[in-house]
XYZ file of C-alpha atoms in Angstrom:
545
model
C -14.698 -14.675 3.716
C -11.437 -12.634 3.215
C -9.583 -15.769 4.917
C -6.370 -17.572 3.637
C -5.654 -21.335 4.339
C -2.318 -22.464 5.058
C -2.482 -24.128 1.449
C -2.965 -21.044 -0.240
C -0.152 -19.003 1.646
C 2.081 -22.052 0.691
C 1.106 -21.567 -3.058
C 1.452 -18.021 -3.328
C 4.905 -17.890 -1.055
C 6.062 -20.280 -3.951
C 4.696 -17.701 -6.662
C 6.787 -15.210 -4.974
C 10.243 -17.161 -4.611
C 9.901 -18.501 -8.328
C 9.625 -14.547 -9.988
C 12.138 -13.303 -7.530
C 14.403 -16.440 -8.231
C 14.389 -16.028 -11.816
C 14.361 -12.522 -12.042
C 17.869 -12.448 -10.310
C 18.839 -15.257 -12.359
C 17.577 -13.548 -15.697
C 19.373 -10.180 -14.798
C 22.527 -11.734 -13.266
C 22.856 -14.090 -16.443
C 22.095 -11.467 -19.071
C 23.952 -8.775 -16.997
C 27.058 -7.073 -18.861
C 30.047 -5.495 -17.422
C 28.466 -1.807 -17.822
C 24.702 -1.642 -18.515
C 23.879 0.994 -20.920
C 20.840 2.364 -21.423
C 19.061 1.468 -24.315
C 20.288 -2.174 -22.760
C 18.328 -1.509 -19.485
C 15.281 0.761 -20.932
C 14.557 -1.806 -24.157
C 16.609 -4.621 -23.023
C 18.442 -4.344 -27.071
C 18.116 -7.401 -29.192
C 17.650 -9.709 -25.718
C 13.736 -10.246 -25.977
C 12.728 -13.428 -27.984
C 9.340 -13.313 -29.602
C 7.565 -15.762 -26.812
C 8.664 -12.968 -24.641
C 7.318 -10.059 -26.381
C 4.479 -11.186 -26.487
C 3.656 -12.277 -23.446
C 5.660 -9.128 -21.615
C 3.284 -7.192 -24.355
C 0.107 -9.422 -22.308
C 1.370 -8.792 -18.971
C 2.068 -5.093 -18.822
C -1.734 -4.733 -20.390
C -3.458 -7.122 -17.884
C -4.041 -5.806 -14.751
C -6.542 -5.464 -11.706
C -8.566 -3.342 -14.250
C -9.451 -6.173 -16.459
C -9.615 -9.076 -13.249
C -11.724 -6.599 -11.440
C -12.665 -3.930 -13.419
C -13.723 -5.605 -16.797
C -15.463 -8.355 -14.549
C -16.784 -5.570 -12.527
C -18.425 -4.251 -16.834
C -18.987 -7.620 -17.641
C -21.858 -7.793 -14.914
C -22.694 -3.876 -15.437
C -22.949 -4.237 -19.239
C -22.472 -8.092 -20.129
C -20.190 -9.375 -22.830
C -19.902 -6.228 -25.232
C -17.027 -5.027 -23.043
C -14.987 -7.894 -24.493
C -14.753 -5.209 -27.688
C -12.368 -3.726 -25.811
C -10.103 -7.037 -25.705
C -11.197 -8.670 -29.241
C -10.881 -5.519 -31.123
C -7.288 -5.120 -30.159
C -6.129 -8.656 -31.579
C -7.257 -6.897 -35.020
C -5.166 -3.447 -33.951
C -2.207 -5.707 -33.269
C -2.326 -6.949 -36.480
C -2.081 -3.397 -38.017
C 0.355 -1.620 -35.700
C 2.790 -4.987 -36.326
C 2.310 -4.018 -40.306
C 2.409 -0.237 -40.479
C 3.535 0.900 -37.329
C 6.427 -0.749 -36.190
C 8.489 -0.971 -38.906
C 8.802 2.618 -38.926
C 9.985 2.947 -35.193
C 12.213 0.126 -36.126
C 13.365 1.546 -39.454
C 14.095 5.198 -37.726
C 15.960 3.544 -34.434
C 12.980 5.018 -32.200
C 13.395 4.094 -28.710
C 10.844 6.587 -26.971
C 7.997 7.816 -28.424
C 8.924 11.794 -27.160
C 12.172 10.653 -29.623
C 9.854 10.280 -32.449
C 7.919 13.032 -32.080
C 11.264 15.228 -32.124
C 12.747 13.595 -34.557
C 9.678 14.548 -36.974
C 8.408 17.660 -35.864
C 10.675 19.402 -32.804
C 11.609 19.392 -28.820
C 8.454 21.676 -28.190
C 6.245 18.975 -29.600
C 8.286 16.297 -28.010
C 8.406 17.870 -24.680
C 4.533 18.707 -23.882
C 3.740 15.005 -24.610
C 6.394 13.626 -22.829
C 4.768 15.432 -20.268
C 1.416 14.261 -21.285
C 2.461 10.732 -21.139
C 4.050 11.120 -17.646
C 0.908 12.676 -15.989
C -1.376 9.999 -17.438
C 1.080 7.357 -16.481
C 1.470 8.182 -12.908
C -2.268 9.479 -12.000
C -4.411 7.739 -13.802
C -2.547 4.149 -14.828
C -0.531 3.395 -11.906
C -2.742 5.080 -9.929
C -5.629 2.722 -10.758
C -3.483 -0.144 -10.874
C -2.706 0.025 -7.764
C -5.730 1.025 -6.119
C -8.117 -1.642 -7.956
C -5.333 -4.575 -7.090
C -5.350 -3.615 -3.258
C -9.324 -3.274 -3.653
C -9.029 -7.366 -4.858
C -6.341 -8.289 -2.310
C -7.734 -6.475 0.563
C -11.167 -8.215 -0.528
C -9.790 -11.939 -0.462
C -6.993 -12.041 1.903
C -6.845 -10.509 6.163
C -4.315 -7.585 4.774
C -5.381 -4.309 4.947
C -6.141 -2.316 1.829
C -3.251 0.131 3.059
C -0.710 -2.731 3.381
C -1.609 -3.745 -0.273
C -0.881 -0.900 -1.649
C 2.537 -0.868 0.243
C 3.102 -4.644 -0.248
C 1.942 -4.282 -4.387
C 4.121 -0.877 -4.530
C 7.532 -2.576 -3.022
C 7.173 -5.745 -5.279
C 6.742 -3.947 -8.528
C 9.461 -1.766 -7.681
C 12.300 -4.810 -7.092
C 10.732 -6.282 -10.225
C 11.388 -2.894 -12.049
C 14.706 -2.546 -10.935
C 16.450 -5.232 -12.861
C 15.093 -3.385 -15.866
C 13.504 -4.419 -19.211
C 15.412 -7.709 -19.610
C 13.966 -8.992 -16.247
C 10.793 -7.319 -16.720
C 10.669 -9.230 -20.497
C 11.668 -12.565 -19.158
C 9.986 -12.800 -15.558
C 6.377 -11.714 -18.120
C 6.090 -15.058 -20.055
C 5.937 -16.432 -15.954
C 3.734 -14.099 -15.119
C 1.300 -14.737 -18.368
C 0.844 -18.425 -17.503
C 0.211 -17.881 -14.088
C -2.368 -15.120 -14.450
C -4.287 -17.055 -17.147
C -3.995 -20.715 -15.208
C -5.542 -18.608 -12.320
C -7.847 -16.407 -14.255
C -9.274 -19.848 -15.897
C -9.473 -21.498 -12.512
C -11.850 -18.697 -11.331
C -13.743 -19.140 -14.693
C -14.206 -22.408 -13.713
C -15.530 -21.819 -10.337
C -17.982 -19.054 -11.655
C -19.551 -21.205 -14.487
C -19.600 -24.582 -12.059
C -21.059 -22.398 -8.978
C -23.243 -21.198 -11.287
C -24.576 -24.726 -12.607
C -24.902 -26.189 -9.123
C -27.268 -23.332 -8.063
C -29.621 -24.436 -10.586
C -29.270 -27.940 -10.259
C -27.178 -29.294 -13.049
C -24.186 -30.427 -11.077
C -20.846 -29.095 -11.135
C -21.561 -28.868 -15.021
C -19.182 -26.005 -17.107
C -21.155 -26.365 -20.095
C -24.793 -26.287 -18.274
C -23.341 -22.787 -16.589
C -22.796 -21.542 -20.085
C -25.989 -22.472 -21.164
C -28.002 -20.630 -17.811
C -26.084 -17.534 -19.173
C -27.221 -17.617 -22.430
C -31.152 -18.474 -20.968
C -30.999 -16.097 -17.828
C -28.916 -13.330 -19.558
C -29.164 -13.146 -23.352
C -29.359 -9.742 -23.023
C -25.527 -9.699 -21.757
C -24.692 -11.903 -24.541
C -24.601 -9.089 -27.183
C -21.188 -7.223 -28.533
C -23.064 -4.157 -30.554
C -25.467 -2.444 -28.562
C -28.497 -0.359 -29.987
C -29.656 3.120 -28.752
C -32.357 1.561 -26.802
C -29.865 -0.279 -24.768
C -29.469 1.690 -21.365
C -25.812 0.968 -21.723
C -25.148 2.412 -24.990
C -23.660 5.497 -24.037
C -21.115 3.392 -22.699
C -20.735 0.989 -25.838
C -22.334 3.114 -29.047
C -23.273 0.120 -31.617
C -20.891 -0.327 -34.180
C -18.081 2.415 -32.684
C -16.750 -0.815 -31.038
C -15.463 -1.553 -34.697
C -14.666 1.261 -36.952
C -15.085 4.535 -34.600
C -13.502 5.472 -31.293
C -12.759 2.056 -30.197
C -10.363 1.554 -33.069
C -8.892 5.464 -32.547
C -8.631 3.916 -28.622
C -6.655 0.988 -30.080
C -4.683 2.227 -32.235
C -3.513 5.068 -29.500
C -2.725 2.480 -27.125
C -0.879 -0.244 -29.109
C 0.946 1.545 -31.864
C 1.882 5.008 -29.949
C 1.814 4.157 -26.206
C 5.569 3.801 -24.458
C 4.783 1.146 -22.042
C 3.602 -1.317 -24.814
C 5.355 -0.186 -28.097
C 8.394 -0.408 -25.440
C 8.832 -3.997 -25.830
C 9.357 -4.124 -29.037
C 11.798 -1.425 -30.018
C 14.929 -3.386 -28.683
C 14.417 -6.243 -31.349
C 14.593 -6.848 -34.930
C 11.375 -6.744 -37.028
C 10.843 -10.135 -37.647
C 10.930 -10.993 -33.911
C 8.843 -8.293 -32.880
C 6.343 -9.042 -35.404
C 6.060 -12.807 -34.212
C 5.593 -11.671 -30.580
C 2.267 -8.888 -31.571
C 0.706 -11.879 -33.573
C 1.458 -13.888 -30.482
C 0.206 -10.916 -27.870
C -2.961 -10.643 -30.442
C -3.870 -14.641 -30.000
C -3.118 -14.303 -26.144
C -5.568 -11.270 -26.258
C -8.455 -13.596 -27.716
C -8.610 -15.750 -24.636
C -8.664 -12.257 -22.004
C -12.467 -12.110 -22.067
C -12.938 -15.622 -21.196
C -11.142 -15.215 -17.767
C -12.300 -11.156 -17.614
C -15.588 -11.127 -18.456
C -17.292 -14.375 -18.362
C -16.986 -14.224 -14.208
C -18.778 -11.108 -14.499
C -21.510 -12.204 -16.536
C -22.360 -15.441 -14.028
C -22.214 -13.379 -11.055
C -24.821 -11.009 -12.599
C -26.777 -14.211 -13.323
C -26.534 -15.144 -9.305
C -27.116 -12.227 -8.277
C -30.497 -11.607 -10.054
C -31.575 -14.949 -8.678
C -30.868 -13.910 -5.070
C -27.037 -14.861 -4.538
C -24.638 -12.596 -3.156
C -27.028 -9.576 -2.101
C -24.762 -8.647 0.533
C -21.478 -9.111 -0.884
C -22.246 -7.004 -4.074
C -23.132 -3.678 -2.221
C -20.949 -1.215 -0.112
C -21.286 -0.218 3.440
C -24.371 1.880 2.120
C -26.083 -0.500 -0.010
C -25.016 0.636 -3.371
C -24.835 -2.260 -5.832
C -20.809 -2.183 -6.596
C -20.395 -4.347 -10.177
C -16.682 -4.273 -9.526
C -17.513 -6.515 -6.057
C -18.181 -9.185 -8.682
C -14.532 -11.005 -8.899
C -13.126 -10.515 -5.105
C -16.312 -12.181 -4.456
C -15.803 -15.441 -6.655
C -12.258 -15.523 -5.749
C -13.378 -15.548 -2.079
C -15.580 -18.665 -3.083
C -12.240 -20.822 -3.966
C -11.408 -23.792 -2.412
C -7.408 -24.333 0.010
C -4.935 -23.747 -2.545
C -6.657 -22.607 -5.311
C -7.201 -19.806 -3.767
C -3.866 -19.167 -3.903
C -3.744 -19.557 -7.176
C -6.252 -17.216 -8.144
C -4.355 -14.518 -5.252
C -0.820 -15.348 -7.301
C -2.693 -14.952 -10.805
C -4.090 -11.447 -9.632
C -0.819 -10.635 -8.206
C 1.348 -11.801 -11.695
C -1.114 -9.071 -13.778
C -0.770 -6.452 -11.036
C 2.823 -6.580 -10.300
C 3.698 -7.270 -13.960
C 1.444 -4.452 -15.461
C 2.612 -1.771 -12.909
C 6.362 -2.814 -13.502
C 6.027 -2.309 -17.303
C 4.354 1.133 -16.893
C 6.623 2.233 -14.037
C 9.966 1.237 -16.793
C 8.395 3.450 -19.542
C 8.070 6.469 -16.948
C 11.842 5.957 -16.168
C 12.402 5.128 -19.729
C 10.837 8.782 -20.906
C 11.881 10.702 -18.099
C 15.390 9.720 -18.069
C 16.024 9.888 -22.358
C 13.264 12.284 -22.978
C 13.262 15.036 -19.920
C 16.538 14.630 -17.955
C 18.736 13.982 -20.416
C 17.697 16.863 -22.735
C 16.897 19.835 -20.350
C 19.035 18.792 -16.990
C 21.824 16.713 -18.294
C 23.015 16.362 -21.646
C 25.977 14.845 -20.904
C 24.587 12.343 -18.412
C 26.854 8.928 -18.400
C 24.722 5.483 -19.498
C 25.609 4.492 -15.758
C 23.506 8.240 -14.365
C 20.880 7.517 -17.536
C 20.412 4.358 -15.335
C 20.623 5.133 -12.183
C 18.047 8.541 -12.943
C 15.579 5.958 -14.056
C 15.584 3.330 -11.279
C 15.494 6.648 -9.034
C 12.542 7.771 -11.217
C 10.617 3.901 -10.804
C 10.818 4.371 -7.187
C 9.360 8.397 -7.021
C 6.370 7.263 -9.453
C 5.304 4.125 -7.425
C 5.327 6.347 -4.173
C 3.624 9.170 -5.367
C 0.702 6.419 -7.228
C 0.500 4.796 -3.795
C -0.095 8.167 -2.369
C -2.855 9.096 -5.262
C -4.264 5.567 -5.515
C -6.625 5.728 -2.299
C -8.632 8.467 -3.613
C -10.332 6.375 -6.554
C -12.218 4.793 -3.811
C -15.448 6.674 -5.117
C -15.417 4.777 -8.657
C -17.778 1.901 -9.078
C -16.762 0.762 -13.045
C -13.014 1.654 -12.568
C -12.677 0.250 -16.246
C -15.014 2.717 -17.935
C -13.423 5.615 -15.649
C -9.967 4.483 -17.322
C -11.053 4.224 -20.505
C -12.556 7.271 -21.199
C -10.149 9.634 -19.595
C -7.459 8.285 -21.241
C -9.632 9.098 -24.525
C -9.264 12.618 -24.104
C -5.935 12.141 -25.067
C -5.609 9.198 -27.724
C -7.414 10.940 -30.505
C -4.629 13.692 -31.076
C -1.873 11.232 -29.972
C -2.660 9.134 -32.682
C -3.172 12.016 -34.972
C 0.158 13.311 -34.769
C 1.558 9.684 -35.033
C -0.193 9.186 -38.439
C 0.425 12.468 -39.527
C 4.351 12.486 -38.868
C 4.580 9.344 -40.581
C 2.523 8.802 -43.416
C 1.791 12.692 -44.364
C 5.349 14.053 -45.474
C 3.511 17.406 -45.734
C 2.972 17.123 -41.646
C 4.649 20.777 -39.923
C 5.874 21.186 -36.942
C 3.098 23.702 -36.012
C 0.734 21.598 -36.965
C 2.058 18.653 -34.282
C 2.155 21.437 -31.828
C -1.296 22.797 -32.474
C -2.464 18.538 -32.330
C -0.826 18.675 -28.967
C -2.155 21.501 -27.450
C -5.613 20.972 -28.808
C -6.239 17.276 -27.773
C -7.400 17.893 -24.050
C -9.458 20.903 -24.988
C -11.155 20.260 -27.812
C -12.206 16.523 -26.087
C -13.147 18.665 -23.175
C -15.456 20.842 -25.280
C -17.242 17.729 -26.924
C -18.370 16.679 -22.951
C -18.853 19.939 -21.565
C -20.963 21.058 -24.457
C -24.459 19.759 -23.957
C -23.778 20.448 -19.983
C -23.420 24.132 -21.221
C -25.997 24.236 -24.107
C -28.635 22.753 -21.773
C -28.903 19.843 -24.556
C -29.011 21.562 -27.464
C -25.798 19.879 -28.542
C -25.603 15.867 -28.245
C -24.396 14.239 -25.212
C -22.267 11.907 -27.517
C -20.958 8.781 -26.401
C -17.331 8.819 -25.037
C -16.048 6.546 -28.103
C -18.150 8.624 -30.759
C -16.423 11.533 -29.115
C -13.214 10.438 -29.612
C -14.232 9.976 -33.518
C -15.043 13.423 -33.810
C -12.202 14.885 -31.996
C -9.517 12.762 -33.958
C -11.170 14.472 -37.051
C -11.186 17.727 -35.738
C -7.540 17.437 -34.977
C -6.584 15.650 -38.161
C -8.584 18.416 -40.346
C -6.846 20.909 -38.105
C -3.257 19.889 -38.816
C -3.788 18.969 -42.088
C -4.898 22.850 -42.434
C -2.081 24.190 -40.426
C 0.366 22.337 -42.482
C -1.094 23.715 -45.600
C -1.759 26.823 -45.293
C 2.014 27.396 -44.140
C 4.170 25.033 -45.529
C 7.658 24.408 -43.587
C 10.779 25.448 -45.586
C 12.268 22.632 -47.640
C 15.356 23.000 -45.128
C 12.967 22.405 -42.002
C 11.307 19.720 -43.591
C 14.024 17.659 -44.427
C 15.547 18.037 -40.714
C 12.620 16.244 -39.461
C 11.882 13.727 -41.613
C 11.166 10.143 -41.034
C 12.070 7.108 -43.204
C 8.628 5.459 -44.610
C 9.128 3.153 -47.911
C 6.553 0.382 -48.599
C 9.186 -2.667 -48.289
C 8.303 -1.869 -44.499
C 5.079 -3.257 -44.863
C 5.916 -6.652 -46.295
C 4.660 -9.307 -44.058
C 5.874 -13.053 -44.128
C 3.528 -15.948 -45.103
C 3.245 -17.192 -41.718
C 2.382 -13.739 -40.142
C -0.829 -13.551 -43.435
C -1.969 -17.047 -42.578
C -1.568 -16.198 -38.144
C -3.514 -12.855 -38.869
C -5.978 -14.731 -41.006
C -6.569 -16.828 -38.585
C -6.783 -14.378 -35.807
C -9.515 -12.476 -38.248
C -11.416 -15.693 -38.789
C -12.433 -15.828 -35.480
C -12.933 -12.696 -34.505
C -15.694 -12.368 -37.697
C -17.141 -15.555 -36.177
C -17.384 -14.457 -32.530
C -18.970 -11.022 -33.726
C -21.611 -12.936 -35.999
C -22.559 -15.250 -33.154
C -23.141 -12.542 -30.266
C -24.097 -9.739 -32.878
């Protein structure tokens, strides 16, 4: 039942007053006389590593991996954890290649890199890019999947949620990156302590139903009996899932391209980084990466036991819609429902840490590019740091309405996860392209970045369309093996461009980016952390192969 006890309002009313409390006390503390801002979009050289990392966890955690990756996990079982596992090794490599160039070339947007290397045109149509996707599809989902979970657990209407989730990311936002940075590493603990609590519930509920006791170990054990066929990571073309998944793409094809996209050339997360020095921000990626290992195990694993139930006759009811479609995303409202006084308020706080947290990171990096990368450059050039500031915070609060306003109409989407992932795809192969390009490809023109640009949506467009309009005479390629073959295409394209008309030696030199190798030196305790990291990632793919 979608009930609270007095118990669990107490616990999440004390959620609330400790991340307002020490969000005023972080900004009022760390607040200078006139806040510039680079000081209030990066929060310059005030971010510890702890805090990195964890700001790095929060702003990628949201209702789309509570709900949404639960919601895959009993859809498609544990291979979705790819998605999670996978991007501890991509941490390791943006913190190695990727960074240290931003660093090195005092990047603080990533429109501002793409101007700096190739020009404004470039820089402009994926700042615009970047804004669109931010807003309509991120927040967007954000929003509507954490007032789905709310709605589903608590008596507030789904409408109040998203008013209630909208106004609390927006005071969070406010105090700007410092606050956001700091209030995180609260956030983290909280989400995980309540993520693990529901873990608990799903793998003990699931135990007692056949017998064994409140037994955690005897729940993972019914999984791998009742399930093994959710227990796999790569997934072979006779899997009805593996359009979704494509076999070893989770490793070296579109799922790294996805990856890569996302941590090394994505605002919102590279964001946290770019105030800091590079041994600091290289501590808190290897931390993010290790945080990252434990996601599927609070994500996922709910998922996976609720399938189990529900193929033994629990939860009929609860996992369909008004109309009797089965709903996989129904999976973690309904655990969370299950709680006990009080921890359900935990669980309701944990949600409510990755949603608010998540949303409040995004809705900084659309002020942060708006604001540096759009106002400043075509409707102010001479804004003050106090207007830079003041046009962002104005720009947080336009952004959250207008997702609030969007966010009902994903109502339709029954794997909200999958829906994320691949539309964002139709961007991240050329994104990344022009990233790689621009910095390790001096030959790299400005036309070339342009034509990568302009050709991302289409050409990824073309690849799904294709067998729709050939009647099946060309593939209907996976989503992930798509994004392989359009990052090619794009890469072979520029690479063409660039050759075939060289830029002036003039031109070149304009926009050209720092890259030596003594970037790339790592320290001995970032070789043994990432060796660790790889260790077990080689052992959890050789167990659930």
């Amino acid at each position: 039942m979608n009930t609270l006890q007095l118990a669990d309002y107490i616990v999440f009313i004390i959620y609330f007053i400790i991340v307002t409390a020490y969000g005023m006390y972080i900004y009022r503390s760390k607040k200078n006389a006139s806040t510039s801002s680079q000081e209030y979009f990066l929060a310059e050289g005030s971010l510890t590593w702890w805090a990195i990392g964890a700001s790095l966890i929060a702003s990628n955690i949201s209702a789309e991996h509570f709900i949404g990756m639960s919601g895959s996990g009993f859809a498609l079982g544990l291979a979705i954890a790819s998605y999670e596992w996978m991007s501890a090794a991509t941490l390791i490599l943006v913190a190695v290649f990727i960074i240290p160039v931003y660093l090195k070339n005092k990047i603080f947007t990533m429109p501002q890199f793409l101007a700096k290397r190739y020009n404004d045109t470039v820089s402009t149509i994926m700042a615009i890019i970047w804004l669109l996707i931010y807003v309509f599809v991120n927040l967007t989902s954000i929003i509507y999947l954490g007032a789905l979970a709310i709605s589903s657990i608590a008596p507030i209407s789904f409408e109040a949620c998203i008013i209630g989730l909208s106004f609390f990311s927006i005071i969070v936002t406010l105090g700007g990156m410092k606050v956001i940075g700091y209030t995180d590493m609260f956030q983290v603990i909280v989400l995980i302590l309540g993520g693990l609590v529901t873990t608990y519930l799903s793998l003990t509920l699931l135990s007692e139903q056949f017998g064994f006791g409140k037994d955690i170990i005897k729940g993972l054990s019914i999984i791998g009996k009742e399930a093994p066929d959710h227990l796999h990571m790569i997934f072979d073309k006779s899997n009805p899932h593996y359009a979704e998944l494509p076999g070893m793409s989770v490793i070296i094809g579109g799922m790294l391209i996805n990856n890569l996209a996302y941590w090394g050339c994505n605002q919102y997360i590279v964001q946290r980084t770019l105030g800091a020095d590079l041994k600091t921000a290289r501590k808190g990626i290897l931390f993010a990466a290790f945080l990252k290992l434990m996601v599927p195990i609070i994500a996922v694993l709910p998922g996976i036991a609720m399938y189990v139930m529900h193929q033994n006759g629990m939860f009929q009811q609860e996992m369909v819609d008004a109309v009797g479609t089965l709903k996989p995303d129904h999976a973690y409202p309904t655990l969370m429902n299950l709680l006990p006084a009080g921890l359900k308020g935990v669980a309701l706080a944990a949600l409510t840490a990755a949603i608010v947290a998540s949303l409040a990171g995004k809705a900084n990096s659309i002020s942060t590019i708006f604001s540096l990368d759009i106002y400043k450059k075509y409707f102010n050039r001479n804004a003050s740091e106090r207007k830079l500031v003041i046009t962002g915070r104005l720009c947080v609060v336009v952004c959250m309405v207008i997702a609030a306003l969007v966010a009902p109409a994903l109502k339709s989407l029954d794997q909200a996860y999958q829906f994320i992932q691949e539309y964002v795809g139709f961007f991240s192969p050329g994104v990344l392209a022009i990233f790689l390009l621009g910095m390790f490809w001096k030959k790299t023109t400005a036309q070339a970045g342009l034509a990568g640009a302009l050709l991302t949506v289409p050409i990824a467009a073309v690849l799904k369309l294709l067998p729709m309009w050939t009647d099946g005479a060309f593939p209907d390629y996976p989503f992930l093996d798509r994004m392989t073959i359009a990052f090619f295409i794009i890469v072979a394209l520029m690479m063409t461009i660039s050759l075939l008309k060289p830029e002036p030696i003039k031109q070149h030199e304009e926009h050209k980016i720092e890259v030596d190798t003594a970037l790339f030196k790592v320290s001995s305790e970032f070789v043994i952390g990432s060796f660790l990291i790889c260790g077990i990632l080689i052992a959890l793919y050789t167990v659930f192969w």
